[in-house]
Coordinates of C-alpha atoms in Angstrom, one line a residue:
X1 CA 70.6 73.8 -39.1
X2 CA 74.4 74.2 -39.4
X3 CA 76.7 73.1 -36.6
X4 CA 78.1 76.5 -36.1
X5 CA 74.6 77.9 -35.5
X6 CA 74.1 75.5 -32.6
X7 CA 74.5 77.0 -29.2
X8 CA 73.9 74.6 -26.4
X9 CA 73.1 77.4 -24.0
X10 CA 70.2 78.6 -26.1
X11 CA 66.7 77.1 -25.9
X12 CA 65.6 75.2 -29.1
X13 CA 62.1 75.3 -30.7
X14 CA 60.7 77.4 -28.0
X15 CA 61.7 75.1 -25.3
X16 CA 62.9 77.2 -22.4
X17 CA 63.6 74.4 -20.1
X18 CA 67.1 74.3 -18.8
X19 CA 68.3 70.7 -19.1
X20 CA 71.9 71.5 -18.2
X21 CA 74.9 70.4 -20.1
X22 CA 75.0 67.0 -21.7
X23 CA 77.7 64.6 -20.8
X24 CA 79.6 62.5 -23.3
X25 CA 77.5 59.5 -22.4
X26 CA 74.2 61.2 -22.5
X27 CA 74.1 62.0 -26.2
X28 CA 71.7 59.2 -27.1
X29 CA 69.2 59.8 -24.4
X30 CA 66.1 61.8 -25.2
X31 CA 64.4 63.9 -22.6
X32 CA 61.1 62.6 -21.0
X33 CA 58.0 63.4 -22.8
X34 CA 54.3 63.1 -22.1
X35 CA 53.8 60.6 -24.9
X36 CA 53.0 56.9 -24.0
X37 CA 55.9 54.4 -24.2
X38 CA 56.1 50.7 -24.0
X39 CA 56.5 50.9 -20.3
X40 CA 53.3 52.8 -19.8
X41 CA 51.0 51.5 -16.9
X42 CA 48.3 49.3 -18.5
X43 CA 45.7 50.7 -16.1
X44 CA 46.5 54.3 -17.2
X45 CA 43.7 55.3 -19.5
X46 CA 44.4 59.0 -19.5
X47 CA 45.4 58.8 -23.2
X48 CA 41.8 58.1 -24.1
X49 CA 40.4 61.3 -22.5
X50 CA 40.7 64.9 -23.7
X51 CA 43.0 67.1 -21.7
X52 CA 41.4 68.2 -18.4
X53 CA 38.6 65.6 -18.6
X54 CA 39.6 64.3 -15.2
X55 CA 36.0 64.1 -13.9
X56 CA 35.0 61.4 -16.5
X57 CA 38.2 59.6 -16.0
X58 CA 37.6 59.4 -12.2
X59 CA 34.0 58.1 -12.8
X60 CA 35.2 55.4 -15.2
X61 CA 38.0 54.4 -12.9
X62 CA 35.4 53.9 -10.2
X63 CA 33.5 51.5 -12.4
X64 CA 36.6 49.5 -13.6
X65 CA 36.7 51.3 -16.9
X66 CA 34.1 51.6 -19.6
X67 CA 36.3 49.6 -22.0
X68 CA 35.5 46.4 -19.9
X69 CA 32.6 44.3 -21.3
X70 CA 29.7 43.4 -19.0
X71 CA 30.8 39.7 -19.1
X72 CA 34.3 40.6 -17.9
X73 CA 32.9 42.7 -15.1
X74 CA 30.6 39.8 -14.0
X75 CA 33.5 37.4 -14.0
X76 CA 35.7 39.8 -12.0
X77 CA 33.0 40.2 -9.4
X78 CA 32.5 36.4 -9.1
X79 CA 36.3 36.0 -8.7
X80 CA 36.3 38.5 -6.0
X81 CA 33.3 36.9 -4.2
X82 CA 34.8 33.4 -4.4
X83 CA 38.0 34.7 -3.1
X84 CA 36.3 35.8 0.0
X85 CA 34.6 32.2 0.7
X86 CA 36.3 30.0 3.3
X87 CA 36.8 26.3 2.8
X88 CA 34.1 25.6 5.4
X89 CA 31.6 27.8 3.5
X90 CA 32.3 26.0 0.2
X91 CA 31.8 22.6 2.0
X92 CA 28.5 23.8 3.4
X93 CA 27.3 24.9 0.0
X94 CA 28.2 21.5 -1.4
X95 CA 26.3 19.7 1.4
X96 CA 23.2 21.9 0.9
X97 CA 23.3 21.2 -2.9
X98 CA 23.6 17.4 -2.3
X99 CA 20.7 17.5 0.3
X100 CA 18.6 19.6 -2.1
X101 CA 19.2 17.1 -4.9
X102 CA 18.2 14.2 -2.5
X103 CA 15.0 15.9 -1.6
X104 CA 14.1 16.4 -5.2
X105 CA 14.9 12.8 -6.1
X106 CA 13.0 11.5 -3.0
X107 CA 9.9 13.6 -3.7
X108 CA 9.9 12.4 -7.3
X109 CA 10.2 8.8 -6.2
X110 CA 7.3 9.2 -3.7
X111 CA 5.2 11.0 -6.3
X112 CA 5.6 8.4 -9.0
X113 CA 6.1 5.3 -6.8
X114 CA 3.7 2.3 -7.2
X115 CA 3.8 -0.9 -5.1
X116 CA 4.9 -4.0 -6.9
X117 CA 2.0 -5.9 -8.4
X118 CA 1.6 -9.4 -9.7
X119 CA 2.7 -10.0 -13.2
X120 CA 0.4 -11.3 -15.9
X121 CA 0.0 -15.1 -15.6
X122 CA 2.9 -15.4 -13.1
X123 CA 2.9 -16.5 -9.5
X124 CA -0.8 -17.2 -9.3
X125 CA -1.5 -17.8 -5.6
X126 CA -4.3 -20.4 -6.3
X127 CA -4.7 -23.5 -8.4
X128 CA -6.5 -22.7 -11.7
X129 CA -6.9 -26.3 -12.8
X130 CA -10.7 -26.9 -13.0
X131 CA -12.2 -29.8 -11.1
X132 CA -14.1 -32.2 -13.4
X133 CA -17.9 -31.9 -13.3
X134 CA -18.1 -28.5 -11.7
X135 CA -18.6 -26.3 -14.7
X136 CA -21.6 -23.9 -14.4
X137 CA -23.9 -22.9 -11.6
X138 CA -26.1 -26.1 -12.0
X139 CA -23.1 -28.5 -11.5
X140 CA -23.1 -30.8 -8.5
X141 CA -21.2 -29.3 -5.5
X142 CA -17.5 -30.1 -5.1
X143 CA -16.9 -32.7 -2.4
X144 CA -20.6 -33.2 -1.7
X145 CA -21.5 -36.8 -0.7
X146 CA -25.2 -37.2 -0.7
X147 CA -24.9 -40.5 1.2
X148 CA -23.2 -38.9 4.2
X149 CA -25.1 -38.7 7.4
X150 CA -26.7 -35.4 8.1
X151 CA -26.0 -33.3 11.2
X152 CA -28.1 -30.6 12.8
X153 CA -27.9 -28.3 15.7
X154 CA -24.6 -28.0 17.7
X155 CA -23.6 -31.6 17.4
X156 CA -19.9 -32.2 16.9
X157 CA -18.9 -33.1 13.3
X158 CA -17.7 -36.6 12.6
X159 CA -13.9 -36.5 13.3
X160 CA -13.5 -38.8 10.3
X161 CA -15.0 -36.1 8.0
X162 CA -12.4 -33.4 8.1
X163 CA -11.4 -30.6 5.7
X164 CA -8.0 -30.1 4.3
X165 CA -5.8 -27.0 4.7
X166 CA -4.6 -25.7 1.4
X167 CA -1.2 -25.3 3.0
X168 CA -0.9 -29.1 2.9
X169 CA -1.7 -29.1 -0.8
X170 CA -2.9 -32.8 -1.0
X171 CA -3.5 -34.8 -4.0
X172 CA -7.2 -34.8 -5.0
X173 CA -9.5 -37.7 -3.9
X174 CA -10.6 -40.3 -6.4
X175 CA -13.9 -38.5 -6.8
X176 CA -12.1 -35.3 -7.8
X177 CA -10.8 -36.1 -11.2
X178 CA -8.7 -33.2 -12.6
X179 CA -9.4 -31.9 -16.0
X180 CA -6.7 -32.8 -18.4
X181 CA -6.5 -29.3 -20.1
X182 CA -6.2 -26.7 -17.4
X183 CA -6.8 -23.0 -18.0
X184 CA -3.7 -21.3 -19.3
X185 CA -2.0 -19.0 -16.9
X186 CA -1.4 -16.5 -19.7
X187 CA -5.1 -15.7 -19.7
X188 CA -4.8 -14.2 -16.2
X189 CA -3.9 -10.6 -16.9
X190 CA -3.6 -8.3 -14.0
X191 CA -5.6 -5.1 -13.6
X192 CA -3.6 -1.9 -13.1
X193 CA -3.7 -0.2 -9.7
X194 CA -5.6 -2.8 -7.8
X195 CA -4.3 -4.1 -4.4
X196 CA -5.6 -6.4 -1.7
X197 CA -4.5 -6.1 1.9
X198 CA -5.3 -8.6 4.7
X199 CA -5.8 -6.9 8.1
X200 CA -5.9 -9.0 11.2
X201 CA -6.7 -7.7 14.7
X202 CA -5.1 -10.1 17.3
X203 CA -5.9 -10.7 20.9
X204 CA -2.4 -11.4 22.2
X205 CA -3.6 -13.2 25.3
X206 CA -4.9 -16.1 23.3
X207 CA -3.4 -15.2 19.9
X208 CA -6.9 -15.3 18.4
X209 CA -7.7 -13.3 15.2
X210 CA -10.8 -11.5 16.6
X211 CA -10.8 -9.2 13.5
X212 CA -10.2 -10.5 9.9
X213 CA -10.7 -8.0 7.1
X214 CA -9.9 -8.2 3.4
X215 CA -9.3 -4.6 2.1
X216 CA -9.2 -3.8 -1.6
X217 CA -7.7 -0.5 -2.7
X218 CA -8.4 0.4 -6.3
X219 CA -6.3 3.4 -7.3
X220 CA -7.7 3.3 -10.8
X221 CA -11.3 4.2 -9.8
X222 CA -10.4 5.7 -6.4
X223 CA -12.4 3.2 -4.3
X224 CA -11.9 1.1 -1.2
X225 CA -13.8 -2.1 -0.3
X226 CA -13.7 -3.8 3.1
X227 CA -15.0 -7.3 3.7
X228 CA -15.2 -8.4 7.3
X229 CA -15.0 -12.2 7.9
X230 CA -16.8 -13.1 11.1
X231 CA -14.6 -14.6 13.7
X232 CA -17.0 -17.5 14.2
X233 CA -16.8 -18.5 10.5
X234 CA -16.6 -22.2 10.0
X235 CA -13.2 -23.5 8.8
X236 CA -12.4 -27.1 8.2
X237 CA -8.6 -27.1 8.5
X238 CA -8.5 -29.1 11.7
X239 CA -8.3 -26.4 14.4
X240 CA -9.9 -27.3 17.7
X241 CA -12.9 -25.0 17.5
X242 CA -13.4 -25.1 13.7
X243 CA -13.5 -21.3 13.8
X244 CA -11.4 -19.0 11.7
X245 CA -10.2 -16.9 14.6
X246 CA -8.6 -20.1 16.1
X247 CA -6.9 -20.8 12.7
X248 CA -4.5 -17.9 13.2
X249 CA -3.7 -19.0 16.8
X250 CA -2.9 -22.5 15.6
X251 CA -0.6 -21.1 12.9
X252 CA 1.2 -19.0 15.6
X253 CA 1.9 -22.1 17.6
X254 CA 3.2 -24.0 14.6
X255 CA 5.5 -21.1 13.7
X256 CA 6.8 -20.9 17.2
X257 CA 7.6 -24.6 17.4
X258 CA 9.3 -24.4 14.0
X259 CA 11.7 -21.8 15.5
X260 CA 10.7 -18.7 13.6
X261 CA 11.9 -15.5 15.1
X262 CA 8.6 -13.7 14.5
X263 CA 6.0 -16.4 14.8
X264 CA 3.2 -13.8 14.5
X265 CA 4.2 -12.6 11.0
X266 CA 4.9 -16.2 9.9
X267 CA 1.5 -17.2 11.0
X268 CA 0.0 -14.2 9.2
X269 CA 1.7 -15.2 6.0
X270 CA 0.3 -18.7 6.3
X271 CA -3.1 -17.4 7.2
X272 CA -3.1 -15.2 4.0
X273 CA -2.1 -18.2 2.0
X274 CA -5.1 -20.2 3.2
X275 CA -7.4 -17.3 2.2
X276 CA -5.7 -16.9 -1.2
X277 CA -6.0 -20.5 -2.2
X278 CA -9.6 -20.9 -0.9
X279 CA -11.1 -17.6 -2.0
X280 CA -9.0 -17.3 -5.2
X281 CA -7.6 -13.9 -4.4
X282 CA -4.2 -12.3 -4.5
X283 CA -3.1 -10.7 -1.2
X284 CA -0.4 -8.2 -1.8
X285 CA 0.2 -7.1 1.8
X286 CA -0.6 -8.1 5.4
X287 CA -1.2 -5.9 8.5
X288 CA -1.3 -7.2 12.1
X289 CA -2.9 -5.0 14.7
X290 CA -2.4 -5.7 18.5
X291 CA -5.9 -5.0 19.8
X292 CA -4.4 -4.0 23.2
X293 CA -3.0 -0.9 21.5
X294 CA -6.3 0.0 19.9
X295 CA -7.3 2.6 22.6
X296 CA -3.9 4.4 22.2
X297 CA -4.3 4.5 18.4
X298 CA -7.7 6.2 18.9
X299 CA -6.4 8.7 21.5
X300 CA -3.5 9.7 19.1
X301 CA -6.0 11.1 16.6
X302 CA -8.4 12.6 19.1
X303 CA -12.0 11.7 20.1
X304 CA -14.1 10.1 17.4
X305 CA -17.6 11.3 16.9
X306 CA -19.9 8.3 16.6
X307 CA -23.7 7.9 16.6
X308 CA -24.4 5.0 19.0
X309 CA -27.5 3.1 17.8
X310 CA -28.6 1.9 21.2
X311 CA -27.6 1.8 24.9
X312 CA -24.4 -0.2 25.6
X313 CA -23.9 -1.4 29.1
X314 CA -21.7 -4.3 30.1
X315 CA -19.3 -5.4 32.8
X316 CA -16.7 -8.1 32.8
X317 CA -14.2 -7.8 35.7
X318 CA -12.2 -10.8 34.5
X319 CA -11.4 -9.0 31.2
X320 CA -11.3 -5.6 32.9
X321 CA -14.0 -4.5 30.4
X322 CA -16.6 -2.0 31.5
X323 CA -18.9 -0.5 28.8
X324 CA -21.2 2.4 29.6
X325 CA -22.2 4.3 26.5
X326 CA -25.6 6.1 26.0
X327 CA -27.6 6.0 22.8
X328 CA -27.0 9.0 20.4
X329 CA -24.0 11.0 19.4
X330 CA -20.9 10.4 21.5
X331 CA -17.3 11.6 21.5
X332 CA -15.4 8.4 22.1
X333 CA -11.9 8.4 23.5
X334 CA -9.7 5.3 23.2
X335 CA -11.2 3.3 26.1
X336 CA -14.8 4.1 25.1
X337 CA -14.1 3.2 21.5
X338 CA -12.7 -0.1 22.6
X339 CA -16.0 -0.8 24.4
X340 CA -18.0 0.3 21.4
X341 CA -16.3 -2.1 18.9
X342 CA -16.3 -5.0 21.4
X343 CA -19.9 -4.8 22.7
X344 CA -22.1 -7.6 21.5
X345 CA -24.2 -9.0 24.4
X346 CA -27.1 -6.6 23.7
X347 CA -27.5 -7.2 20.0
X348 CA -30.1 -9.6 18.5
X349 CA -27.5 -10.9 16.1
X350 CA -24.7 -10.9 18.6
X351 CA -21.4 -10.9 16.6
X352 CA -23.1 -9.8 13.3
X353 CA -24.4 -6.8 15.2
X354 CA -21.0 -6.1 16.6
X355 CA -19.5 -6.1 13.0
X356 CA -22.0 -3.5 11.9
X357 CA -21.0 -1.4 14.9
X358 CA -17.4 -1.8 13.8
X359 CA -18.5 -0.5 10.3
X360 CA -19.8 2.7 12.0
X361 CA -16.6 3.2 13.9
X362 CA -14.3 2.5 11.0
X363 CA -16.1 5.0 8.9
X364 CA -15.7 7.7 11.5
X365 CA -12.1 6.8 12.1
X366 CA -11.3 6.9 8.4
X367 CA -12.8 10.4 8.0
X368 CA -10.8 11.6 11.0
X369 CA -7.4 10.2 9.8
X370 CA -7.9 11.5 6.2
X371 CA -8.8 14.9 7.6
X372 CA -5.5 15.0 9.6
X373 CA -3.5 14.0 6.5
X374 CA -5.2 16.7 4.4
X375 CA -4.7 19.4 7.0
X376 CA -1.1 18.3 7.6
X377 CA -1.4 18.4 11.3
X378 CA 2.2 17.4 11.9
X379 CA 1.9 17.0 15.7
X380 CA -1.1 14.6 15.4
X381 CA 0.4 12.7 12.5
X382 CA 3.7 12.3 14.3
X383 CA 1.9 11.0 17.4
X384 CA -0.2 8.6 15.3
X385 CA 2.8 7.3 13.5
X386 CA 4.6 6.6 16.8
X387 CA 1.6 4.8 18.3
X388 CA 1.0 2.8 15.1
X389 CA 4.6 1.7 15.0
X390 CA 4.3 0.3 18.5
X391 CA 1.1 -1.7 17.9
X392 CA 1.0 -2.5 14.2
X393 CA 3.2 -4.8 12.2
X394 CA 3.2 -5.0 8.4
X395 CA 5.2 -6.3 5.5
X396 CA 4.7 -2.9 3.7
X397 CA 7.8 -0.7 3.1
X398 CA 7.8 3.0 4.0
X399 CA 7.3 3.8 0.3
X400 CA 4.2 1.5 0.3
X401 CA 2.7 3.2 3.3
X402 CA 3.2 6.7 1.8
X403 CA 1.6 5.4 -1.5
X404 CA -1.5 4.2 0.3
X405 CA -1.7 7.3 2.5
X406 CA -1.7 9.4 -0.7
X407 CA -4.4 7.1 -2.2
X408 CA -6.6 7.4 0.9
X409 CA -6.5 11.2 0.7
X410 CA -7.9 11.0 -2.8
X411 CA -10.7 8.6 -2.0
X412 CA -13.9 10.1 -0.6
X413 CA -16.1 8.4 2.0
X414 CA -18.7 7.9 -0.8
X415 CA -16.3 5.6 -2.5
X416 CA -15.7 3.4 0.5
X417 CA -17.8 0.2 0.7
X418 CA -18.0 -2.1 3.7
X419 CA -19.6 -5.5 3.9
X420 CA -19.7 -8.7 5.9
X421 CA -18.7 -11.9 4.1
X422 CA -22.0 -13.4 2.9
X423 CA -23.4 -16.4 4.8
X424 CA -25.5 -17.2 7.8
X425 CA -25.3 -18.8 11.2
X426 CA -25.7 -22.6 10.5
X427 CA -25.6 -23.3 14.2
X428 CA -25.6 -21.2 17.4
X429 CA -21.8 -21.3 17.3
X430 CA -20.7 -21.3 13.6
X431 CA -21.2 -18.9 10.8
X432 CA -21.0 -20.6 7.3
X433 CA -20.1 -18.7 4.2
X434 CA -22.4 -18.8 1.2
X435 CA -20.4 -20.1 -1.7
X436 CA -22.2 -18.4 -4.6
X437 CA -22.6 -15.0 -2.9
X438 CA -19.0 -15.0 -1.7
X439 CA -17.7 -15.8 -5.2
X440 CA -19.8 -13.0 -6.6
X441 CA -18.3 -10.5 -4.1
X442 CA -14.8 -11.7 -4.9
X443 CA -15.3 -11.2 -8.6
X444 CA -17.0 -7.8 -8.1
X445 CA -14.5 -6.3 -5.6
X446 CA -11.4 -8.4 -4.9
X447 CA -10.4 -10.0 -8.2
X448 CA -7.3 -8.3 -9.4
X449 CA -7.4 -10.3 -12.7
X450 CA -9.3 -9.4 -15.8
X451 CA -10.5 -13.0 -16.0
X452 CA -13.4 -13.9 -13.7
X453 CA -13.0 -16.5 -11.0
X454 CA -15.0 -19.6 -12.0
X455 CA -17.0 -21.8 -9.6
X456 CA -14.9 -24.8 -10.8
X457 CA -11.8 -23.5 -9.1
X458 CA -13.3 -21.6 -6.1
X459 CA -12.8 -23.1 -2.6
X460 CA -11.5 -26.3 -4.2
X461 CA -10.5 -27.8 -0.8
X462 CA -13.9 -27.1 0.8
X463 CA -12.3 -25.0 3.4
X464 CA -15.5 -23.3 4.5
X465 CA -18.0 -26.2 4.8
X466 CA -18.3 -29.6 6.4
X467 CA -20.1 -32.3 4.5
X468 CA -23.3 -32.2 6.6
X469 CA -26.7 -30.8 5.6
X470 CA -26.7 -28.3 8.5
X471 CA -23.7 -26.6 6.9
X472 CA -24.4 -27.5 3.2
X473 CA -27.9 -25.8 3.4
X474 CA -26.1 -22.5 4.0
X475 CA -23.1 -23.0 1.9
X476 CA -25.1 -23.9 -1.2
X477 CA -28.1 -21.7 -0.6
X478 CA -29.2 -19.2 -3.3
X479 CA -27.4 -15.9 -3.3
X480 CA -30.5 -14.0 -2.4
X481 CA -30.9 -15.8 0.9
X482 CA -27.4 -15.0 2.1
X483 CA -26.7 -12.3 4.7
X484 CA -24.5 -9.7 3.2
X485 CA -24.9 -6.4 5.1
X486 CA -23.3 -4.1 2.5
X487 CA -23.1 -0.4 3.0
X488 CA -21.4 2.6 1.5
X489 CA -19.4 5.0 3.6
X490 CA -21.7 7.9 3.0
X491 CA -24.7 5.8 4.0
X492 CA -23.0 4.9 7.3
X493 CA -21.8 8.4 7.9
X494 CA -25.2 9.9 7.2
X495 CA -28.0 7.6 8.4
X496 CA -25.8 5.1 10.3
X497 CA -26.7 1.4 10.5
X498 CA -29.9 0.2 12.3
X499 CA -28.7 -2.6 14.7
X500 CA -31.5 -4.5 16.5
X501 CA -31.1 -4.5 20.3
X502 CA -32.5 -7.1 22.7
X503 CA -34.0 -4.4 24.9

């Protein structure tokens, strides 16, 4: 186009818009157009839509634009959500996360926790050095002196013939020559999942151990074995009555005078050591029950259904003990249960009959407690835990207690065996263990080692027999003549135990 043809007052190229005259400084400026420029709004996406497609543009604007990826949309939503959280809310989330982690870790710990066990060949609690001349069942008895004067009836033993406590660990007498080549400790490999627990029921008024039970828990074959040791069992450690229940009382006195803060638990530890070294067993844990709290423990789990084998009637105002229980099935509360397990005057076998009655009650109590645990009756379990904590002392940790509670839930009553330590009444006042039968039970049920306990190391200090015929005749009697009274839990729960009554 030539310059002379340009008329500023005429519209150009069909543009009829009147822009007005251009000033000298406006020559380089171009009029606004609808094409995008560098300064176009980044959020304006109208250029991507056909003219007039405002409906789709509005829809996409509502959804943040179809050109955003799904991941970008998710991040944008999270940023918006986090922006709305306060500092307190973030702190609460962190605390919940930490608590959740602790719960998972604790649950895993409890699920896979196992109590510490003895290591192979280490820390053997008894002497494994054989005594010369005692190998085999036909060997002469340890400590036996055939020239010693015999004793019968209830005569008092010669004070010059006394036993020796394994706590003192004396050197052997001249007649007890030690073998030069002792058994290697490396031979004593420990079985997996086998634990022994000493349970003592104490009469706090006299500090007597009226109940002594050795309990074996075998988690490998899911079984429990309980051996009751009669309270009148002869023991030759120098206690005044020569009875095992007085042994614990003597140890309590010793611990008190030695200044121990808890003389009861120190005495229990020493008591366990005597049994370990004499019976050749490993005791992993000890439990001390205050018998005054026994009724409260029973009441915390509810009445116990028990079949009473005969009429029980007894009164003792001095002990505030009144027993009136009829024969047959009874629902025993705490006070009645105490009378049931203490009654003995009407039995032909006195204390041995009472121990069989205790087997009946322990079976019923075990079934009741396991039932509570399986049903997760939180109220009853909490009440039981509170009462037990007030009346039971143990060296177990909380993790140990949980471990054994879980084990009990998996052990049926048919895998529970209860027995009395084998022996017989040598006199009217003293029960004497039978050496061979007791050793057999130890090996069958309480030996945590793969190697059998041999006769030449068992009861090396003659803890359970004086050197008089009246005691020796029971101590060395054949196994078949020993009183054992062994029952399985399902036998007791089903048919009960026939206990002879005087009337």
